[in-house]
Amino acid sequence: MPPKRKVAVALESPSDNEGSSQSQSTTKKAKAKAQERQPADTGGLAPNGQPTNKGFKYYVEAEDPDLLVLTETKVNGDPKDDLLNCRFDHRTWSISDKKSYSGTAVLSKHKPISVSMDLPGHPDPNHVKGRIITLEFGGCYVVATYVTNAGQGLKTLSEKNTWNQHFTTYIRDLDKKKPVIWMGDLNVAPTAKDLANPKSNWNKTPGYTKDETEAFEHILNPPESEQGAEKFVDVWRQRHPDDQHYTYFSYRFNCRSKGIGWRLDMFVVSERIVEKVKMCEIRSEIYGASDHVPVVMEIESGLVMGMP
């Protein structure tokens, strides 16, 4: 049996998630030797890069991912965290120009071939900073994102649409070269099963609008106009077609105790490698570190590293 690779991504976002009236952030972890999302306290890190959350430390030690993705880190420089620096030799922090804002990190035990923090074609590079990191490994690309929010009252939906337009082109171009593992806070609830109150939020709340859900669906299932484009798979949803579990619970109104949440964090992979995934789960039992919970995926290590 081929060895598995643990991709754990611990993600985190503040409770207001850039002004969203509903829970728009999520923590997830990918244990296909890649992990994603951070706790609500920037993955246990303060903006000065110092560790602040013991629960985050214990979680990372227990999960022991090969690759950890953190979103909405809000750090202003490379963190001085002994746990992360000792456990992961290869660390990339994408930091926003705006102080203590957004931020994405990918921490890996394995050296990537290349690293980039750009979204080709996007008209505003400053908008991209802190939101995307791409690592190239021998067998695939790993793309970590903290996707922009459509904003309270959908005031930044046009910016979200611009992001989605260029990101769709980007992930398609990558997929033509190597399979892709995309993970992080995607800031979209793809279907009515992915949030507790779909009717009251439809086309009113960021993360659950026609524009956003259609953009995500078009990545999974390309329209006929995109000839030659390959499909992608939302891994957790494929394995749990009828379940309603969430990755984000607002701190307001005791949403977690009431089960009022959103599934915003996920792993999406090129369809041709989905059979290599061994496990993908939402760590619903994790409390306290964030308004998001981790999502974990395990995948065959040879697929990631490009080894038979």
GROMACS .gro file of C-alpha atoms in nm:
model
  308
    1MET     CA    1   0.000   0.000   0.000
    2PRO     CA    2   0.147   0.340  -0.096
    3PRO     CA    3   0.245   0.566   0.197
    4LYS     CA    4   0.008   0.848   0.283
    5ARG     CA    5   0.099   1.210   0.316
    6LYS     CA    6  -0.062   1.426   0.579
    7VAL     CA    7  -0.156   1.766   0.453
    8ALA     CA    8  -0.284   1.958   0.748
    9VAL     CA    9  -0.396   2.312   0.712
   10ALA     CA   10  -0.494   2.505   1.020
   11LEU     CA   11  -0.688   2.813   0.921
   12GLU     CA   12  -0.822   3.102   1.118
   13SER     CA   13  -1.022   3.418   1.072
   14PRO     CA   14  -1.156   3.689   1.300
   15SER     CA   15  -1.517   3.662   1.399
   16ASP     CA   16  -1.624   3.949   1.173
   17ASN     CA   17  -1.433   3.818   0.872
   18GLU     CA   18  -1.385   4.151   0.702
   19GLY     CA   19  -1.727   4.286   0.780
   20SER     CA   20  -1.942   3.989   0.694
   21SER     CA   21  -2.267   3.980   0.887
   22GLN     CA   22  -2.256   3.603   0.883
   23SER     CA   23  -1.971   3.368   0.958
   24GLN     CA   24  -1.741   3.403   0.664
   25SER     CA   25  -1.421   3.253   0.793
   26THR     CA   26  -1.332   2.893   0.850
   27THR     CA   27  -1.052   2.682   0.982
   28LYS     CA   28  -0.951   2.373   0.805
   29LYS     CA   29  -0.686   2.122   0.791
   30ALA     CA   30  -0.568   1.901   0.520
   31LYS     CA   31  -0.393   1.588   0.617
   32ALA     CA   32  -0.295   1.468   0.281
   33LYS     CA   33   0.028   1.594   0.400
   34ALA     CA   34  -0.111   1.934   0.363
   35GLN     CA   35  -0.296   2.123   0.624
   36GLU     CA   36  -0.489   2.441   0.607
   37ARG     CA   37  -0.641   2.723   0.801
   38GLN     CA   38  -0.556   2.892   1.121
   39PRO     CA   39  -0.728   2.961   1.451
   40ALA     CA   40  -0.913   3.284   1.519
   41ASP     CA   41  -0.603   3.414   1.679
   42THR     CA   42  -0.398   3.403   1.359
   43GLY     CA   43  -0.310   3.045   1.407
   44GLY     CA   44  -0.196   3.109   1.759
   45LEU     CA   45   0.024   3.398   1.652
   46ALA     CA   46  -0.005   3.764   1.744
   47PRO     CA   47   0.061   4.031   1.477
   48ASN     CA   48   0.417   4.064   1.613
   49GLY     CA   49   0.473   3.697   1.533
   50GLN     CA   50   0.475   3.574   1.892
   51PRO     CA   51   0.273   3.263   1.986
   52THR     CA   52  -0.044   3.342   2.180
   53ASN     CA   53  -0.253   3.027   2.185
   54LYS     CA   54  -0.145   2.707   2.360
   55GLY     CA   55  -0.435   2.517   2.205
   56PHE     CA   56  -0.291   2.583   1.861
   57LYS     CA   57   0.044   2.440   1.969
   58TYR     CA   58  -0.111   2.123   2.105
   59TYR     CA   59  -0.322   2.079   1.797
   60VAL     CA   60  -0.031   2.110   1.554
   61GLU     CA   61   0.176   1.867   1.762
   62ALA     CA   62  -0.107   1.613   1.774
   63GLU     CA   63  -0.198   1.638   1.405
   64ASP     CA   64   0.166   1.647   1.296
   65PRO     CA   65   0.097   1.749   0.935
   66ASP     CA   66   0.353   1.743   0.660
   67LEU     CA   67   0.209   2.065   0.528
   68LEU     CA   68   0.023   2.326   0.729
   69VAL     CA   69  -0.172   2.614   0.575
   70LEU     CA   70  -0.275   2.913   0.785
   71THR     CA   71  -0.509   3.184   0.664
   72GLU     CA   72  -0.593   3.529   0.795
   73THR     CA   73  -0.270   3.524   0.990
   74LYS     CA   74  -0.258   3.905   1.026
   75VAL     CA   75   0.114   3.889   1.100
   76ASN     CA   76   0.335   4.180   0.998
   77GLY     CA   77   0.656   3.979   0.960
   78ASP     CA   78   0.794   3.627   0.980
   79PRO     CA   79   0.678   3.490   1.316
   80LYS     CA   80   0.929   3.394   1.584
   81ASP     CA   81   0.749   3.075   1.677
   82ASP     CA   82   0.978   2.791   1.786
   83LEU     CA   83   0.709   2.527   1.735
   84LEU     CA   84   0.655   2.618   1.370
   85ASN     CA   85   1.019   2.694   1.293
   86CYS     CA   86   1.142   2.365   1.437
   87ARG     CA   87   0.868   2.149   1.289
   88PHE     CA   88   0.861   2.297   0.937
   89ASP     CA   89   1.188   2.367   0.756
   90HIS     CA   90   1.021   2.540   0.461
   91ARG     CA   91   0.798   2.834   0.554
   92THR     CA   92   0.631   3.092   0.332
   93TRP     CA   93   0.435   3.387   0.470
   94SER     CA   94   0.233   3.604   0.234
   95ILE     CA   95   0.181   3.933   0.416
   96SER     CA   96  -0.056   4.214   0.327
   97ASP     CA   97   0.070   4.570   0.284
   98LYS     CA   98  -0.211   4.670   0.519
   99LYS     CA   99  -0.097   4.624   0.878
  100SER     CA  100  -0.244   4.328   1.068
  101TYR     CA  101  -0.472   4.237   0.779
  102SER     CA  102  -0.542   3.911   0.593
  103GLY     CA  103  -0.230   3.696   0.548
  104THR     CA  104  -0.167   3.339   0.434
  105ALA     CA  105   0.109   3.095   0.526
  106VAL     CA  106   0.224   2.755   0.402
  107LEU     CA  107   0.456   2.557   0.630
  108SER     CA  108   0.606   2.240   0.489
  109LYS     CA  109   0.839   1.964   0.599
  110HIS     CA  110   0.934   1.910   0.236
  111LYS     CA  111   1.116   2.150   0.009
  112PRO     CA  112   0.907   2.275  -0.285
  113ILE     CA  113   1.051   2.316  -0.631
  114SER     CA  114   0.922   2.673  -0.649
  115VAL     CA  115   0.706   2.919  -0.456
  116SER     CA  116   0.496   3.209  -0.583
  117MET     CA  117   0.258   3.458  -0.424
  118ASP     CA  118   0.105   3.610  -0.736
  119LEU     CA  119  -0.231   3.582  -0.910
  120PRO     CA  120  -0.142   3.635  -1.277
  121GLY     CA  121  -0.357   3.886  -1.458
  122HIS     CA  122  -0.514   4.040  -1.149
  123PRO     CA  123  -0.522   4.418  -1.197
  124ASP     CA  124  -0.438   4.505  -0.834
  125PRO     CA  125  -0.129   4.328  -0.692
  126ASN     CA  126  -0.189   4.490  -0.353
  127HIS     CA  127  -0.524   4.314  -0.334
  128VAL     CA  128  -0.352   3.981  -0.393
  129LYS     CA  129  -0.084   4.020  -0.125
  130GLY     CA  130  -0.159   3.808   0.178
  131ARG     CA  131  -0.416   3.594  -0.002
  132ILE     CA  132  -0.244   3.329  -0.214
  133ILE     CA  133   0.063   3.106  -0.208
  134THR     CA  134   0.145   2.841  -0.468
  135LEU     CA  135   0.399   2.568  -0.403
  136GLU     CA  136   0.519   2.343  -0.682
  137PHE     CA  137   0.617   1.989  -0.584
  138GLY     CA  138   0.732   1.704  -0.804
  139GLY     CA  139   0.386   1.563  -0.859
  140CYS     CA  140   0.146   1.853  -0.810
  141TYR     CA  141   0.084   2.215  -0.724
  142VAL     CA  142  -0.042   2.313  -0.379
  143VAL     CA  143  -0.240   2.637  -0.383
  144ALA     CA  144  -0.335   2.798  -0.052
  145THR     CA  145  -0.581   3.085  -0.052
  146TYR     CA  146  -0.758   3.321   0.180
  147VAL     CA  147  -1.010   3.431  -0.081
  148THR     CA  148  -1.136   3.785  -0.065
  149ASN     CA  149  -1.472   3.848   0.100
  150ALA     CA  150  -1.767   4.003  -0.084
  151GLY     CA  151  -1.812   4.243   0.206
  152GLN     CA  152  -2.092   4.359   0.427
  153GLY     CA  153  -2.386   4.448   0.209
  154LEU     CA  154  -2.194   4.286  -0.081
  155LYS     CA  155  -2.007   4.613  -0.124
  156THR     CA  156  -1.694   4.436  -0.253
  157LEU     CA  157  -1.868   4.169  -0.461
  158SER     CA  158  -1.722   4.318  -0.779
  159GLU     CA  159  -1.371   4.274  -0.634
  160LYS     CA  160  -1.460   3.916  -0.546
  161ASN     CA  161  -1.578   3.858  -0.903
  162THR     CA  162  -1.249   3.994  -1.035
  163TRP     CA  163  -1.059   3.758  -0.808
  164ASN     CA  164  -1.271   3.461  -0.917
  165GLN     CA  165  -1.224   3.543  -1.284
  166HIS     CA  166  -0.846   3.549  -1.264
  167PHE     CA  167  -0.818   3.264  -1.017
  168THR     CA  168  -1.023   3.035  -1.241
  169THR     CA  169  -0.787   3.105  -1.530
  170TYR     CA  170  -0.487   3.052  -1.303
  171ILE     CA  171  -0.593   2.717  -1.157
  172ARG     CA  172  -0.685   2.592  -1.505
  173ASP     CA  173  -0.340   2.687  -1.636
  174LEU     CA  174  -0.172   2.507  -1.345
  175ASP     CA  175  -0.387   2.199  -1.396
  176LYS     CA  176  -0.265   2.171  -1.755
  177LYS     CA  177   0.089   2.121  -1.619
  178LYS     CA  178   0.035   1.914  -1.303
  179PRO     CA  179  -0.256   1.813  -1.080
  180VAL     CA  180  -0.361   2.076  -0.825
  181ILE     CA  181  -0.448   2.059  -0.455
  182TRP     CA  182  -0.630   2.381  -0.364
  183MET     CA  183  -0.706   2.449   0.001
  184GLY     CA  184  -0.779   2.724   0.248
  185ASP     CA  185  -1.058   2.964   0.334
  186LEU     CA  186  -1.237   2.978   0.001
  187ASN     CA  187  -1.502   3.215   0.141
  188VAL     CA  188  -1.791   3.048  -0.040
  189ALA     CA  189  -2.064   2.811   0.074
  190PRO     CA  190  -2.106   2.612  -0.247
  191THR     CA  191  -2.460   2.479  -0.191
  192ALA     CA  192  -2.757   2.510   0.043
  193LYS     CA  193  -2.616   2.215   0.239
  194ASP     CA  194  -2.311   2.420   0.328
  195LEU     CA  195  -2.473   2.671   0.562
  196ALA     CA  196  -2.736   2.648   0.832
  197ASN     CA  197  -2.977   2.913   0.699
  198PRO     CA  198  -2.956   2.915   0.320
  199LYS     CA  199  -3.291   3.079   0.241
  200SER     CA  200  -3.238   3.389   0.454
  201ASN     CA  201  -2.881   3.438   0.328
  202TRP     CA  202  -2.921   3.373  -0.045
  203ASN     CA  203  -2.794   3.665  -0.254
  204LYS     CA  204  -2.778   3.882   0.057
  205THR     CA  205  -2.479   3.757   0.251
  206PRO     CA  206  -2.118   3.738   0.131
  207GLY     CA  207  -2.017   3.383   0.054
  208TYR     CA  208  -2.359   3.271  -0.064
  209THR     CA  209  -2.453   3.469  -0.372
  210LYS     CA  210  -2.529   3.365  -0.727
  211ASP     CA  211  -2.201   3.511  -0.852
  212GLU     CA  212  -1.988   3.333  -0.593
  213THR     CA  213  -2.153   2.992  -0.602
  214GLU     CA  214  -2.157   2.987  -0.983
  215ALA     CA  215  -1.789   3.080  -0.999
  216PHE     CA  216  -1.704   2.790  -0.768
  217GLU     CA  217  -1.926   2.549  -0.959
  218HIS     CA  218  -1.760   2.648  -1.286
  219ILE     CA  219  -1.422   2.552  -1.141
  220LEU     CA  220  -1.556   2.211  -1.041
  221ASN     CA  221  -1.752   2.156  -1.360
  222PRO     CA  222  -1.632   2.376  -1.646
  223PRO     CA  223  -1.900   2.507  -1.883
  224GLU     CA  224  -1.898   2.380  -2.241
  225SER     CA  225  -1.745   2.708  -2.354
  226GLU     CA  226  -1.422   2.615  -2.174
  227GLN     CA  227  -1.320   2.338  -2.408
  228GLY     CA  228  -1.045   2.112  -2.276
  229ALA     CA  229  -1.078   2.229  -1.916
  230GLU     CA  230  -1.061   1.946  -1.663
  231LYS     CA  231  -1.290   1.902  -1.364
  232PHE     CA  232  -1.207   1.959  -0.998
  233VAL     CA  233  -1.358   1.789  -0.693
  234ASP     CA  234  -1.464   1.934  -0.357
  235VAL     CA  235  -1.321   1.641  -0.163
  236TRP     CA  236  -1.516   1.659   0.165
  237ARG     CA  237  -1.849   1.708  -0.014
  238GLN     CA  238  -1.783   1.419  -0.250
  239ARG     CA  239  -1.725   1.191   0.048
  240HIS     CA  240  -2.013   1.332   0.252
  241PRO     CA  241  -2.282   1.410  -0.007
  242ASP     CA  242  -2.568   1.458   0.237
  243ASP     CA  243  -2.396   1.573   0.557
  244GLN     CA  244  -2.428   1.925   0.691
  245HIS     CA  245  -2.111   1.999   0.884
  246TYR     CA  246  -1.953   2.341   0.903
  247THR     CA  247  -1.606   2.490   0.938
  248TYR     CA  248  -1.695   2.839   1.057
  249PHE     CA  249  -1.912   2.951   1.349
  250SER     CA  250  -1.948   3.317   1.432
  251TYR     CA  251  -1.863   3.413   1.789
  252ARG     CA  252  -2.185   3.610   1.792
  253PHE     CA  253  -2.514   3.471   1.921
  254ASN     CA  254  -2.362   3.141   2.042
  255CYS     CA  255  -2.365   3.010   1.687
  256ARG     CA  256  -2.148   2.709   1.760
  257SER     CA  257  -2.364   2.578   2.043
  258LYS     CA  258  -2.669   2.628   1.819
  259GLY     CA  259  -2.508   2.460   1.519
  260ILE     CA  260  -2.539   2.773   1.305
  261GLY     CA  261  -2.239   2.763   1.077
  262TRP     CA  262  -2.095   2.774   0.725
  263ARG     CA  263  -1.864   2.538   0.537
  264LEU     CA  264  -1.616   2.784   0.387
  265ASP     CA  265  -1.288   2.595   0.417
  266MET     CA  266  -1.220   2.297   0.198
  267PHE     CA  267  -0.987   2.090  -0.013
  268VAL     CA  268  -1.042   2.095  -0.388
  269VAL     CA  269  -0.832   1.866  -0.608
  270SER     CA  270  -0.795   1.788  -0.975
  271GLU     CA  271  -1.045   1.515  -1.059
  272ARG     CA  272  -0.776   1.285  -1.195
  273ILE     CA  273  -0.608   1.253  -0.852
  274VAL     CA  274  -0.913   1.228  -0.627
  275GLU     CA  275  -0.873   0.851  -0.597
  276LYS     CA  276  -0.534   0.916  -0.431
  277VAL     CA  277  -0.708   1.087  -0.137
  278LYS     CA  278  -0.737   0.855   0.162
  279MET     CA  279  -0.923   1.076   0.407
  280CYS     CA  280  -1.076   1.423   0.435
  281GLU     CA  281  -1.249   1.532   0.755
  282ILE     CA  282  -1.367   1.841   0.940
  283ARG     CA  283  -1.223   1.841   1.292
  284SER     CA  284  -1.550   1.944   1.453
  285GLU     CA  285  -1.429   1.851   1.801
  286ILE     CA  286  -1.164   2.124   1.806
  287TYR     CA  287  -1.278   2.413   2.026
  288GLY     CA  288  -1.135   2.741   2.143
  289ALA     CA  289  -0.852   2.818   1.903
  290SER     CA  290  -1.066   2.998   1.646
  291ASP     CA  291  -1.411   3.064   1.508
  292HIS     CA  292  -1.301   2.815   1.242
  293VAL     CA  293  -1.232   2.448   1.286
  294PRO     CA  294  -0.956   2.254   1.107
  295VAL     CA  295  -1.007   2.047   0.795
  296VAL     CA  296  -0.767   1.760   0.729
  297MET     CA  297  -0.683   1.554   0.422
  298GLU     CA  298  -0.456   1.255   0.365
  299ILE     CA  299  -0.325   1.170   0.022
  300GLU     CA  300  -0.068   0.928  -0.114
  301SER     CA  301   0.275   1.080  -0.068
  302GLY     CA  302   0.401   0.971  -0.408
  303LEU     CA  303   0.138   1.187  -0.574
  304VAL     CA  304   0.263   1.501  -0.401
  305MET     CA  305   0.634   1.436  -0.440
  306GLY     CA  306   0.611   1.291  -0.789
  307MET     CA  307   0.741   0.950  -0.690
  308PRO     CA  308   0.593   0.614  -0.804
   0.00000   0.00000   0.00000
